[in-house]
Amino acid sequence: MSTLKIGVIGCGSIAQHRHLQEYSWNKAVEIVAVCDINEERALEIGKEYSAKAYTDYKELLADKDIDAVSVCTPNYLHAPISIDALNAGKHVLCEKPMATSSEEAAQMIEAAEKNGKKLMIGHNQRFVKSHQKARELIKSGEVGKIYSFRSAFGHGGPEQWSVDGKESWFFQKEKAFIGAMGDLGVHKTDLLRYVLGEEFVEVGAFVETNAKDFADVDDNAVCVLKTESGVIGTLAASWAYTSKEDNSTVIYGEKAILRLEDHPQYSLIVQYATGEIVNYELGKIQSNDAGGQNATGVIDHFVSSIVSDTEPLITGAEGKKSLEVILGAIKSNETKQIAKINK
């Protein structure tokens, strides 16, 4: 197959630090177009990658030579742009959360099916080696019955790395739809579903804005989650961890405790009930910290799924299941009741 021609829509931080870099490292693709409503930014990024610069994404989609696009825009534009791209015959890699409602997510999935194109959601936590190993250990029965878990994803907030700082769309409800819970919590939701190998059915949540006085979206959220088999645990998402990023998960099982990304050297520690401890060095998880911009695996997997015509690991349907947990958390916070999670 000839080189895949890629367009990147939205040229903010996630595009600059992840998508564009990782496409440029992949020998199977050529970045031919970029788009941003900020013309200066679009031209600058276009020049850097020798790509045609657009300020209107519909003009980019009209280019019949483009095979696939990354949608790296504010959250409220994920669904409409992805649907337009799929209808224009492009494969789509969409950033998370994939949409702002169940209806939008369903429309994206329908557009992909109707046009026979790949739709992948950019949940990168499934590609972390420690997470893959934990899934393997749980699936094989090595950990025994799972009783509980706790997972956290927090850092100082997008103002530290977003191209627009405190003026970023991340803090504007009409564009972001949700704050830390959608930015970070949805990642951990997807990870837990993947590692535990089952779906969540209920959620109780507190979703607050108490750290960023300039934001009108949440910056701290804590959820209690229950799976279909009765495993219960907590998930915390925060933009208020000011000194050090936390991206850890601990899973408590009958035969062992798994500590994922909870130690500076060992990315997975298995503490067996027998007293035996096994430490795994599986490489660092990617982060926004200096030196943390290693390949996520997302781009390479997306490209591979197109080239080999295989289903991506995080399809639209998978992305929707993770989104439903977030929507359930919002409902729980609003009603002050435990919310059932839509299938």
CSV table of C-alpha atoms in Angstrom, one decimal:
chain,number,residue,atom,x,y,z
A,1,MET,CA,0.0,0.0,0.0
A,2,SER,CA,1.2,3.5,-0.8
A,3,THR,CA,1.9,6.0,2.0
A,4,LEU,CA,-1.1,7.1,4.0
A,5,LYS,CA,-1.9,10.8,3.6
A,6,ILE,CA,-2.8,12.3,7.0
A,7,GLY,CA,-4.6,15.5,8.0
A,8,VAL,CA,-4.6,16.9,11.5
A,9,ILE,CA,-7.5,19.1,12.5
A,10,GLY,CA,-6.8,21.3,15.5
A,11,CYS,CA,-3.1,22.3,16.2
A,12,GLY,CA,-3.1,22.8,19.9
A,13,SER,CA,-0.9,21.0,22.5
A,14,ILE,CA,-2.2,17.4,22.0
A,15,ALA,CA,-1.6,17.7,18.2
A,16,GLN,CA,1.8,19.3,18.6
A,17,HIS,CA,3.1,16.9,21.4
A,18,ARG,CA,1.4,13.7,20.4
A,19,HIS,CA,-0.3,13.3,17.0
A,20,LEU,CA,2.0,15.4,14.7
A,21,GLN,CA,5.2,14.1,16.4
A,22,GLU,CA,4.1,10.5,16.3
A,23,TYR,CA,2.8,10.6,12.7
A,24,SER,CA,6.2,12.1,11.7
A,25,TRP,CA,7.9,9.1,13.3
A,26,ASN,CA,5.8,6.6,11.4
A,27,LYS,CA,7.3,5.7,8.0
A,28,ALA,CA,3.9,4.5,6.6
A,29,VAL,CA,2.4,8.0,6.7
A,30,GLU,CA,2.8,11.5,5.3
A,31,ILE,CA,1.3,14.5,7.0
A,32,VAL,CA,-0.1,16.5,4.1
A,33,ALA,CA,-2.5,18.9,5.8
A,34,VAL,CA,-3.2,20.7,9.1
A,35,CYS,CA,-6.0,22.9,10.2
A,36,ASP,CA,-6.6,25.4,13.0
A,37,ILE,CA,-8.9,28.4,13.3
A,38,ASN,CA,-5.9,30.3,14.5
A,39,GLU,CA,-4.3,31.1,11.0
A,40,GLU,CA,-0.9,32.0,12.4
A,41,ARG,CA,-0.7,28.7,14.3
A,42,ALA,CA,-2.0,26.7,11.3
A,43,LEU,CA,0.7,28.3,9.0
A,44,GLU,CA,3.4,27.8,11.5
A,45,ILE,CA,2.6,24.1,12.0
A,46,GLY,CA,2.1,23.6,8.3
A,47,LYS,CA,5.5,25.0,7.6
A,48,GLU,CA,7.1,22.8,10.3
A,49,TYR,CA,5.7,19.6,8.8
A,50,SER,CA,5.7,20.7,5.1
A,51,ALA,CA,1.9,20.4,5.0
A,52,LYS,CA,-0.8,22.5,3.5
A,53,ALA,CA,-2.4,24.8,6.2
A,54,TYR,CA,-6.2,25.3,6.4
A,55,THR,CA,-8.4,27.4,8.8
A,56,ASP,CA,-11.6,25.7,7.7
A,57,TYR,CA,-11.7,21.9,8.3
A,58,LYS,CA,-14.3,21.4,5.6
A,59,GLU,CA,-11.8,22.6,3.0
A,60,LEU,CA,-9.3,20.1,4.3
A,61,LEU,CA,-11.9,17.3,4.1
A,62,ALA,CA,-12.6,18.2,0.5
A,63,ASP,CA,-9.1,17.0,-0.5
A,64,LYS,CA,-9.8,13.6,-1.9
A,65,ASP,CA,-6.1,12.5,-1.5
A,66,ILE,CA,-6.3,12.6,2.3
A,67,ASP,CA,-6.9,9.1,3.7
A,68,ALA,CA,-7.3,9.7,7.4
A,69,VAL,CA,-7.5,12.6,9.9
A,70,SER,CA,-6.8,13.2,13.6
A,71,VAL,CA,-9.5,15.3,15.3
A,72,CYS,CA,-7.7,17.3,18.0
A,73,THR,CA,-10.2,20.1,18.6
A,74,PRO,CA,-12.1,21.2,21.7
A,75,ASN,CA,-14.5,18.5,23.0
A,76,TYR,CA,-17.7,20.0,21.6
A,77,LEU,CA,-16.4,19.7,18.1
A,78,HIS,CA,-15.2,16.1,18.3
A,79,ALA,CA,-18.5,14.6,17.1
A,80,PRO,CA,-19.5,17.0,14.3
A,81,ILE,CA,-16.0,17.1,12.7
A,82,SER,CA,-15.6,13.3,13.1
A,83,ILE,CA,-18.9,12.7,11.4
A,84,ASP,CA,-18.1,15.1,8.6
A,85,ALA,CA,-14.7,13.4,8.1
A,86,LEU,CA,-16.2,9.9,8.0
A,87,ASN,CA,-18.9,11.0,5.5
A,88,ALA,CA,-16.1,12.5,3.4
A,89,GLY,CA,-14.5,9.0,3.3
A,90,LYS,CA,-11.7,9.5,5.8
A,91,HIS,CA,-10.6,7.2,8.6
A,92,VAL,CA,-10.8,9.1,11.9
A,93,LEU,CA,-8.7,9.1,15.1
A,94,CYS,CA,-10.6,11.3,17.6
A,95,GLU,CA,-9.3,12.6,20.8
A,96,LYS,CA,-11.2,11.8,24.1
A,97,PRO,CA,-13.8,12.2,25.3
A,98,MET,CA,-15.2,11.2,21.9
A,99,ALA,CA,-18.4,13.3,22.3
A,100,THR,CA,-20.5,15.3,24.7
A,101,SER,CA,-23.5,12.9,24.7
A,102,SER,CA,-24.6,9.4,24.1
A,103,GLU,CA,-26.5,10.5,21.0
A,104,GLU,CA,-23.4,12.2,19.4
A,105,ALA,CA,-21.3,9.1,20.1
A,106,ALA,CA,-23.9,6.8,18.5
A,107,GLN,CA,-24.0,9.1,15.4
A,108,MET,CA,-20.2,8.8,15.1
A,109,ILE,CA,-20.3,5.0,15.3
A,110,GLU,CA,-23.1,5.0,12.7
A,111,ALA,CA,-21.2,7.3,10.3
A,112,ALA,CA,-18.1,5.0,10.5
A,113,GLU,CA,-20.2,1.9,9.8
A,114,LYS,CA,-22.2,3.5,7.0
A,115,ASN,CA,-19.0,4.7,5.2
A,116,GLY,CA,-16.9,1.6,5.9
A,117,LYS,CA,-14.2,3.6,7.7
A,118,LYS,CA,-12.1,3.2,10.9
A,119,LEU,CA,-13.1,5.2,13.9
A,120,MET,CA,-10.6,5.0,16.8
A,121,ILE,CA,-10.7,7.0,20.1
A,122,GLY,CA,-7.4,8.2,21.5
A,123,HIS,CA,-7.4,6.4,24.8
A,124,ASN,CA,-3.6,5.9,25.2
A,125,GLN,CA,-3.7,4.0,28.6
A,126,ARG,CA,-4.4,0.7,27.0
A,127,PHE,CA,-1.0,0.8,25.3
A,128,VAL,CA,1.0,1.2,28.5
A,129,LYS,CA,3.1,-1.9,29.1
A,130,SER,CA,2.3,-2.2,32.8
A,131,HIS,CA,-1.5,-1.9,32.1
A,132,GLN,CA,-1.2,-4.6,29.4
A,133,LYS,CA,0.7,-6.9,31.8
A,134,ALA,CA,-1.9,-6.4,34.6
A,135,ARG,CA,-4.7,-7.3,32.2
A,136,GLU,CA,-2.8,-10.4,31.3
A,137,LEU,CA,-2.3,-11.4,34.9
A,138,ILE,CA,-6.0,-10.9,35.8
A,139,LYS,CA,-7.2,-12.7,32.7
A,140,SER,CA,-5.0,-15.7,33.4
A,141,GLY,CA,-6.3,-16.1,37.0
A,142,GLU,CA,-3.0,-15.2,38.6
A,143,VAL,CA,-4.6,-12.5,40.8
A,144,GLY,CA,-7.7,-14.6,41.6
A,145,LYS,CA,-11.0,-12.9,42.2
A,146,ILE,CA,-10.8,-9.1,42.0
A,147,TYR,CA,-12.3,-7.4,45.1
A,148,SER,CA,-11.5,-3.7,44.7
A,149,PHE,CA,-9.4,-1.0,43.0
A,150,ARG,CA,-8.4,2.6,43.3
A,151,SER,CA,-7.2,4.7,40.4
A,152,ALA,CA,-6.1,8.3,40.1
A,153,PHE,CA,-5.1,10.6,37.3
A,154,GLY,CA,-4.2,14.1,38.3
A,155,HIS,CA,-1.8,17.0,37.5
A,156,GLY,CA,-1.6,20.7,38.0
A,157,GLY,CA,-4.0,21.4,35.1
A,158,PRO,CA,-4.0,22.2,31.4
A,159,GLU,CA,-2.9,25.8,31.9
A,160,GLN,CA,0.6,24.4,32.4
A,161,TRP,CA,0.8,22.9,29.0
A,162,SER,CA,-2.0,24.1,26.8
A,163,VAL,CA,-1.0,26.5,24.1
A,164,ASP,CA,-3.5,29.1,25.4
A,165,GLY,CA,-2.7,28.7,29.1
A,166,LYS,CA,-5.5,29.9,31.4
A,167,GLU,CA,-7.4,31.2,28.3
A,168,SER,CA,-7.6,27.6,27.0
A,169,TRP,CA,-11.0,26.1,25.9
A,170,PHE,CA,-10.3,23.4,28.5
A,171,PHE,CA,-11.8,25.8,31.2
A,172,GLN,CA,-14.8,26.9,29.1
A,173,LYS,CA,-17.9,24.8,29.7
A,174,GLU,CA,-19.5,25.6,26.3
A,175,LYS,CA,-16.4,24.2,24.5
A,176,ALA,CA,-15.1,21.6,27.0
A,177,PHE,CA,-18.4,20.3,28.3
A,178,ILE,CA,-16.6,18.8,31.3
A,179,GLY,CA,-13.3,19.4,33.0
A,180,ALA,CA,-10.9,17.0,34.8
A,181,MET,CA,-13.5,14.2,34.7
A,182,GLY,CA,-13.6,14.3,30.9
A,183,ASP,CA,-9.9,15.1,30.4
A,184,LEU,CA,-8.4,12.6,32.8
A,185,GLY,CA,-11.2,10.5,34.3
A,186,VAL,CA,-12.4,9.1,31.0
A,187,HIS,CA,-8.8,7.8,30.5
A,188,LYS,CA,-8.9,5.9,33.7
A,189,THR,CA,-12.5,4.7,33.1
A,190,ASP,CA,-11.3,3.2,29.8
A,191,LEU,CA,-8.2,1.7,31.5
A,192,LEU,CA,-10.2,0.0,34.3
A,193,ARG,CA,-12.7,-1.5,31.8
A,194,TYR,CA,-9.8,-2.8,29.8
A,195,VAL,CA,-7.7,-4.2,32.7
A,196,LEU,CA,-10.6,-5.7,34.7
A,197,GLY,CA,-12.3,-7.1,31.5
A,198,GLU,CA,-15.8,-6.1,32.4
A,199,GLU,CA,-18.2,-3.2,32.3
A,200,PHE,CA,-19.3,-0.7,35.0
A,201,VAL,CA,-23.0,-0.7,35.8
A,202,GLU,CA,-23.3,2.0,38.6
A,203,VAL,CA,-21.5,5.2,39.7
A,204,GLY,CA,-21.7,7.6,42.5
A,205,ALA,CA,-19.8,10.8,42.1
A,206,PHE,CA,-18.7,14.2,43.5
A,207,VAL,CA,-17.7,16.5,40.7
A,208,GLU,CA,-16.5,19.9,41.9
A,209,THR,CA,-14.8,23.1,40.9
A,210,ASN,CA,-12.7,24.2,43.9
A,211,ALA,CA,-9.1,24.8,42.7
A,212,LYS,CA,-9.4,27.0,39.6
A,213,ASP,CA,-11.3,30.2,40.2
A,214,PHE,CA,-11.0,31.1,36.4
A,215,ALA,CA,-12.7,27.9,35.3
A,216,ASP,CA,-16.4,27.0,34.9
A,217,VAL,CA,-15.8,23.2,34.6
A,218,ASP,CA,-14.8,20.7,37.3
A,219,ASP,CA,-11.2,20.4,38.4
A,220,ASN,CA,-11.7,17.7,41.1
A,221,ALA,CA,-13.8,14.6,40.8
A,222,VAL,CA,-14.1,11.4,42.8
A,223,CYS,CA,-16.2,8.4,41.8
A,224,VAL,CA,-17.2,5.2,43.3
A,225,LEU,CA,-17.7,2.6,40.6
A,226,LYS,CA,-19.3,-0.9,40.6
A,227,THR,CA,-18.8,-3.5,37.9
A,228,GLU,CA,-21.3,-6.1,36.6
A,229,SER,CA,-19.7,-8.8,38.8
A,230,GLY,CA,-19.7,-6.6,41.9
A,231,VAL,CA,-16.2,-5.3,42.0
A,232,ILE,CA,-16.2,-1.9,43.6
A,233,GLY,CA,-13.5,0.8,43.7
A,234,THR,CA,-12.7,4.5,43.4
A,235,LEU,CA,-11.5,6.8,40.6
A,236,ALA,CA,-10.2,10.3,41.2
A,237,ALA,CA,-9.5,12.9,38.4
A,238,SER,CA,-7.9,16.2,39.3
A,239,TRP,CA,-6.3,19.3,37.9
A,240,ALA,CA,-5.2,20.2,41.4
A,241,TYR,CA,-2.2,17.9,42.0
A,242,THR,CA,0.2,20.8,42.0
A,243,SER,CA,3.5,19.2,42.9
A,244,LYS,CA,3.6,15.9,41.1
A,245,GLU,CA,1.5,14.1,38.5
A,246,ASP,CA,-0.3,10.9,39.7
A,247,ASN,CA,-1.3,8.3,37.2
A,248,SER,CA,-1.5,5.3,39.4
A,249,THR,CA,-3.9,2.3,39.8
A,250,VAL,CA,-4.0,-0.3,42.5
A,251,ILE,CA,-6.0,-3.5,42.0
A,252,TYR,CA,-6.8,-5.7,45.1
A,253,GLY,CA,-7.3,-9.4,44.3
A,254,GLU,CA,-7.7,-12.6,46.1
A,255,LYS,CA,-4.2,-13.8,45.4
A,256,ALA,CA,-2.3,-10.6,44.8
A,257,ILE,CA,-2.3,-6.8,44.8
A,258,LEU,CA,-1.2,-5.1,41.6
A,259,ARG,CA,0.4,-1.7,41.9
A,260,LEU,CA,0.5,0.1,38.5
A,261,GLU,CA,2.6,3.2,37.9
A,262,ASP,CA,2.8,3.6,41.6
A,263,HIS,CA,6.6,3.5,42.0
A,264,PRO,CA,9.3,5.7,40.4
A,265,GLN,CA,11.3,2.7,39.1
A,266,TYR,CA,8.9,-0.3,38.9
A,267,SER,CA,5.9,0.3,36.6
A,268,LEU,CA,4.2,-2.8,38.0
A,269,ILE,CA,4.6,-4.3,41.4
A,270,VAL,CA,2.8,-7.6,42.2
A,271,GLN,CA,2.5,-8.3,45.9
A,272,TYR,CA,1.3,-11.9,46.3
A,273,ALA,CA,-0.7,-13.1,49.3
A,274,THR,CA,2.2,-15.6,50.0
A,275,GLY,CA,4.5,-12.6,50.7
A,276,GLU,CA,6.4,-12.9,47.4
A,277,ILE,CA,6.9,-9.6,45.6
A,278,VAL,CA,7.7,-9.3,41.9
A,279,ASN,CA,8.9,-6.0,40.5
A,280,TYR,CA,8.5,-5.2,36.8
A,281,GLU,CA,10.5,-2.5,34.9
A,282,LEU,CA,8.4,-2.1,31.8
A,283,GLY,CA,9.2,1.5,30.8
A,284,LYS,CA,7.8,4.8,31.9
A,285,ILE,CA,4.2,5.9,31.2
A,286,GLN,CA,3.9,8.9,28.9
A,287,SER,CA,3.3,12.2,30.7
A,288,ASN,CA,3.3,16.0,30.2
A,289,ASP,CA,6.4,16.3,32.3
A,290,ALA,CA,9.8,17.0,30.8
A,291,GLY,CA,11.1,13.8,29.2
A,292,GLY,CA,7.7,12.3,29.2
A,293,GLN,CA,6.9,12.7,25.5
A,294,ASN,CA,7.6,9.2,24.4
A,295,ALA,CA,5.4,7.5,21.8
A,296,THR,CA,1.9,6.6,23.2
A,297,GLY,CA,1.3,3.7,20.7
A,298,VAL,CA,-2.0,5.3,19.7
A,299,ILE,CA,-0.9,6.7,16.3
A,300,ASP,CA,1.0,3.6,15.3
A,301,HIS,CA,-2.0,1.4,16.2
A,302,PHE,CA,-4.4,3.6,14.2
A,303,VAL,CA,-2.1,3.6,11.2
A,304,SER,CA,-1.6,-0.2,11.5
A,305,SER,CA,-5.4,-0.8,11.7
A,306,ILE,CA,-5.8,1.1,8.4
A,307,VAL,CA,-2.9,-0.5,6.6
A,308,SER,CA,-3.8,-4.1,7.7
A,309,ASP,CA,-7.6,-3.4,7.6
A,310,THR,CA,-8.1,-4.6,11.2
A,311,GLU,CA,-10.4,-3.3,13.9
A,312,PRO,CA,-8.6,-0.8,16.2
A,313,LEU,CA,-8.4,-1.7,19.9
A,314,ILE,CA,-10.5,1.4,20.9
A,315,THR,CA,-13.4,1.5,18.4
A,316,GLY,CA,-16.1,4.0,18.6
A,317,ALA,CA,-18.2,1.5,20.5
A,318,GLU,CA,-15.4,1.1,23.1
A,319,GLY,CA,-15.1,4.9,23.4
A,320,LYS,CA,-18.8,5.2,23.9
A,321,LYS,CA,-18.8,2.7,26.8
A,322,SER,CA,-16.1,4.8,28.6
A,323,LEU,CA,-18.0,8.0,27.9
A,324,GLU,CA,-21.2,6.5,29.4
A,325,VAL,CA,-19.4,6.2,32.7
A,326,ILE,CA,-18.5,9.9,32.7
A,327,LEU,CA,-22.1,10.8,31.7
A,328,GLY,CA,-23.3,8.6,34.6
A,329,ALA,CA,-20.9,10.5,37.0
A,330,ILE,CA,-22.3,13.8,35.9
A,331,LYS,CA,-25.9,12.5,36.5
A,332,SER,CA,-24.9,11.2,39.9
A,333,ASN,CA,-23.4,14.5,40.9
A,334,GLU,CA,-26.4,16.4,39.7
A,335,THR,CA,-29.1,14.2,41.3
A,336,LYS,CA,-27.0,13.3,44.4
A,337,GLN,CA,-27.9,9.7,43.8
A,338,ILE,CA,-26.2,6.5,42.5
A,339,ALA,CA,-26.6,6.5,38.8
A,340,LYS,CA,-27.0,3.5,36.5
A,341,ILE,CA,-24.6,3.5,33.6
A,342,ASN,CA,-26.2,3.2,30.1
A,343,LYS,CA,-25.2,0.2,28.1
